[in-house]
Short mmCIF file of C-alpha atoms in Angstrom, two decimals:
data_model
loop_
_atom_site.label_atom_id
_atom_site.label_comp_id
_atom_site.label_asym_id
_atom_site.label_seq_id
_atom_site.Cartn_x
_atom_site.Cartn_y
_atom_site.Cartn_z
CA UNK A 32 0.02 -0.01 0.02
CA UNK A 33 1.48 3.36 -0.98
CA UNK A 34 2.23 5.49 1.99
CA UNK A 35 2.10 2.70 4.56
CA UNK A 36 4.35 0.04 5.88
CA UNK A 37 3.43 -3.03 7.87
CA UNK A 38 5.78 -3.76 10.76
CA UNK A 39 6.55 -7.20 12.12
CA UNK A 40 3.78 -7.00 14.78
CA UNK A 41 1.23 -6.58 12.03
CA UNK A 42 0.30 -2.92 12.77
CA UNK A 43 0.36 -0.30 10.04
CA UNK A 44 2.58 2.76 10.21
CA UNK A 45 1.31 5.56 7.99
CA UNK A 46 3.71 7.83 6.13
CA UNK A 47 3.81 11.23 7.94
CA UNK A 48 2.98 13.15 4.79
CA UNK A 49 -0.01 11.00 4.13
CA UNK A 50 -1.08 11.25 7.76
CA UNK A 51 -1.02 15.08 7.58
CA UNK A 52 -2.91 15.11 4.30
CA UNK A 53 -5.53 12.73 5.63
CA UNK A 54 -6.34 15.23 8.38
CA UNK A 55 -7.31 17.79 5.73
CA UNK A 56 -8.72 16.03 2.70
CA UNK A 57 -10.61 12.91 1.56
CA UNK A 58 -8.64 9.65 1.33
CA UNK A 59 -8.43 9.50 -2.48
CA UNK A 60 -7.04 13.03 -2.79
CA UNK A 61 -4.63 12.43 0.13
CA UNK A 62 -3.21 9.33 -1.54
CA UNK A 63 -2.73 11.07 -4.87
CA UNK A 64 -1.30 14.33 -3.41
CA UNK A 65 1.06 12.46 -1.09
CA UNK A 66 2.84 10.92 -4.07
CA UNK A 67 3.17 14.36 -5.73
CA UNK A 68 4.39 15.88 -2.42
CA UNK A 69 7.05 13.23 -2.04
CA UNK A 70 8.32 13.83 -5.60
CA UNK A 71 8.43 17.63 -5.29
CA UNK A 72 9.88 17.54 -1.74
CA UNK A 73 12.97 15.76 -3.08
CA UNK A 74 13.88 18.76 -5.26
CA UNK A 75 16.17 21.58 -4.22
CA UNK A 76 13.74 24.51 -4.48
CA UNK A 77 15.77 27.66 -3.99
CA UNK A 78 13.83 30.66 -2.72
CA UNK A 79 12.12 32.77 -3.60
CA UNK A 80 9.56 30.16 -4.72
CA UNK A 81 6.37 30.78 -6.75
CA UNK A 82 3.61 28.18 -6.36
CA UNK A 83 1.51 28.39 -9.53
CA UNK A 84 -2.06 27.18 -8.94
CA UNK A 85 -1.58 27.25 -5.19
CA UNK A 86 -5.27 26.46 -4.68
CA UNK A 87 -6.44 26.51 -1.07
CA UNK A 88 -2.84 26.29 0.23
CA UNK A 89 -3.12 22.82 1.74
CA UNK A 90 -0.55 21.36 -0.64
CA UNK A 91 1.73 24.33 -0.13
CA UNK A 92 1.47 24.11 3.61
CA UNK A 93 2.95 20.63 3.47
CA UNK A 94 5.48 21.24 0.71
CA UNK A 95 6.74 24.50 2.23
CA UNK A 96 6.65 24.04 5.98
CA UNK A 97 8.70 27.22 6.42
CA UNK A 98 6.47 29.09 3.94
CA UNK A 99 7.02 30.32 0.38
CA UNK A 100 7.24 33.76 -1.13
CA UNK A 101 4.34 33.60 -3.63
CA UNK A 102 1.19 31.65 -4.25
CA UNK A 103 -0.84 32.32 -7.35
CA UNK A 104 -4.25 31.07 -8.32
CA UNK A 105 -6.94 32.18 -10.77
CA UNK A 106 -9.79 31.44 -8.34
CA UNK A 107 -10.61 34.21 -5.84
CA UNK A 108 -12.14 31.65 -3.49
CA UNK A 109 -8.99 29.55 -3.49
CA UNK A 110 -6.82 32.68 -2.96
CA UNK A 111 -8.88 33.60 0.07
CA UNK A 112 -8.36 30.11 1.57
CA UNK A 113 -4.62 30.14 0.74
CA UNK A 114 -4.25 33.54 2.45
CA UNK A 115 -6.02 32.20 5.57
CA UNK A 116 -3.41 29.39 5.86
CA UNK A 117 -0.49 31.80 6.00
CA UNK A 118 1.77 29.67 3.85
CA UNK A 119 2.72 32.41 1.38
CA UNK A 120 4.04 35.89 2.04
CA UNK A 121 2.06 37.06 -0.99
CA UNK A 122 -0.97 35.35 -2.53
CA UNK A 123 -1.89 36.64 -5.98
CA UNK A 124 -5.23 36.28 -7.81
CA UNK A 125 -4.08 36.05 -11.40
CA UNK A 126 -3.89 33.89 -14.47
CA UNK A 127 -0.88 31.74 -15.20
CA UNK A 128 -0.68 33.27 -18.64
CA UNK A 129 -0.05 36.74 -17.15
CA UNK A 130 1.94 36.37 -13.93
CA UNK A 131 2.06 39.73 -12.10
CA UNK A 132 5.73 39.47 -11.03
CA UNK A 133 8.83 41.14 -12.36
CA UNK A 134 11.03 39.37 -14.84
CA UNK A 135 13.68 37.08 -13.28
CA UNK A 136 12.14 37.56 -9.79
CA UNK A 137 12.04 33.92 -8.54
CA UNK A 138 14.51 31.03 -8.40
CA UNK A 139 11.93 28.23 -8.36
CA UNK A 140 8.44 27.72 -9.76
CA UNK A 141 6.30 24.79 -8.59
CA UNK A 142 3.02 23.84 -10.27
CA UNK A 143 1.05 20.90 -8.97
CA UNK A 144 -1.59 19.57 -11.36
CA UNK A 145 -2.14 22.83 -13.18
CA UNK A 146 -0.57 22.71 -16.63
CA UNK A 147 -3.12 20.17 -17.89
CA UNK A 148 -5.86 22.83 -17.45
CA UNK A 149 -4.09 25.77 -19.24
CA UNK A 150 -5.70 26.75 -22.51
CA UNK A 151 -2.65 28.61 -23.83
CA UNK A 152 0.25 26.49 -22.65
CA UNK A 153 2.85 28.26 -24.73
CA UNK A 154 1.94 31.60 -23.20
CA UNK A 155 1.98 30.17 -19.72
CA UNK A 156 5.39 28.54 -20.25
CA UNK A 157 6.67 31.83 -21.62
CA UNK A 158 5.51 33.59 -18.47
CA UNK A 159 7.13 31.00 -16.25
CA UNK A 160 10.38 31.40 -18.18
CA UNK A 161 10.11 35.19 -17.87
CA UNK A 162 9.73 35.21 -14.06
CA UNK A 163 12.44 32.59 -13.47
CA UNK A 164 15.98 33.77 -12.82
CA UNK A 165 18.69 32.24 -15.07
CA UNK A 166 19.37 28.73 -13.88
CA UNK A 167 16.02 28.61 -12.11
CA UNK A 168 13.95 25.50 -11.71
CA UNK A 169 10.39 24.82 -12.96
CA UNK A 170 8.98 21.69 -11.34
CA UNK A 171 5.47 20.48 -12.08
CA UNK A 172 3.24 17.48 -11.79
CA UNK A 173 0.52 16.62 -14.27
CA UNK A 174 -1.54 13.55 -15.20
CA UNK A 175 -0.43 11.62 -18.23
CA UNK A 176 -2.68 10.52 -21.12
CA UNK A 177 -3.33 7.38 -19.02
CA UNK A 178 -5.01 9.44 -16.26
CA UNK A 179 -8.46 7.87 -16.59
CA UNK A 180 -7.19 4.28 -16.84
CA UNK A 181 -6.90 4.14 -13.07
CA UNK A 182 -10.46 5.19 -12.14
CA UNK A 183 -12.90 2.72 -10.72
CA UNK A 184 -16.00 3.37 -12.91
CA UNK A 185 -14.42 2.87 -16.35
CA UNK A 186 -12.81 -0.41 -15.23
CA UNK A 187 -16.09 -1.60 -13.70
CA UNK A 188 -18.05 -0.64 -16.87
CA UNK A 189 -15.52 -2.53 -19.02
CA UNK A 190 -15.89 -5.63 -16.75
CA UNK A 191 -19.64 -5.68 -17.11
CA UNK A 192 -19.34 -5.41 -20.91
CA UNK A 193 -19.89 -1.69 -21.50
CA UNK A 194 -16.57 -0.47 -22.95
CA UNK A 195 -18.17 2.40 -24.99
CA UNK A 196 -19.82 3.76 -21.80
CA UNK A 197 -16.44 3.45 -20.05
CA UNK A 198 -14.84 5.60 -22.78
CA UNK A 199 -17.67 8.15 -22.51
CA UNK A 200 -17.14 8.35 -18.76
CA UNK A 201 -13.41 8.96 -19.31
CA UNK A 202 -14.12 11.73 -21.81
CA UNK A 203 -16.60 13.23 -19.36
CA UNK A 204 -14.02 13.26 -16.55
CA UNK A 205 -11.35 14.90 -18.76
CA UNK A 206 -13.88 17.47 -20.03
CA UNK A 207 -15.22 18.12 -16.52
CA UNK A 208 -11.69 18.76 -15.23
CA UNK A 209 -10.84 20.81 -18.33
CA UNK A 210 -7.84 18.60 -19.19
CA UNK A 211 -6.61 20.20 -22.40
CA UNK A 212 -2.89 19.24 -22.03
CA UNK A 213 -2.57 15.55 -21.24
CA UNK A 214 0.59 14.13 -22.75
CA UNK A 215 2.65 10.98 -22.75
CA UNK A 216 5.39 11.07 -20.09
CA UNK A 217 8.15 11.35 -22.72
#
């Protein structure tokens, strides 16, 4: 089981990151986000850091226990929640395609499950490049084109002989989440 180890006495020890996430979100989201947190936490993120698509700040509160310089999100509701968590020195309500920071103002940009939703990816990547200092790091997570293969309902629909309904459900999920940039890992 991801995020847990069974010791010799048979009890389960839960990964501390997963444990913290489980206190704040549903199980399915906590499992998924824990894997992303572990991957991003291994990187040397030099400050100042910009968290693109910071959302409600839960992810950032675990990734940046000492805080981060900037959080940015397009949703005013999410920005309010992120501000209330106190993770970021500055929380900006803005679009990723028009980042309101000076050129070469950050050393690291983190984006967790955001680039798949961006309508104008080239413009967004250009903005990220503009705000990064030379030698800066852009680290992101995003689902691959296999995203929907791991959901329960499409697999169940296939097993009961309804593969076309399974494909429709997968398309619905990608459309619902506005996944416009879902690529192969390579």
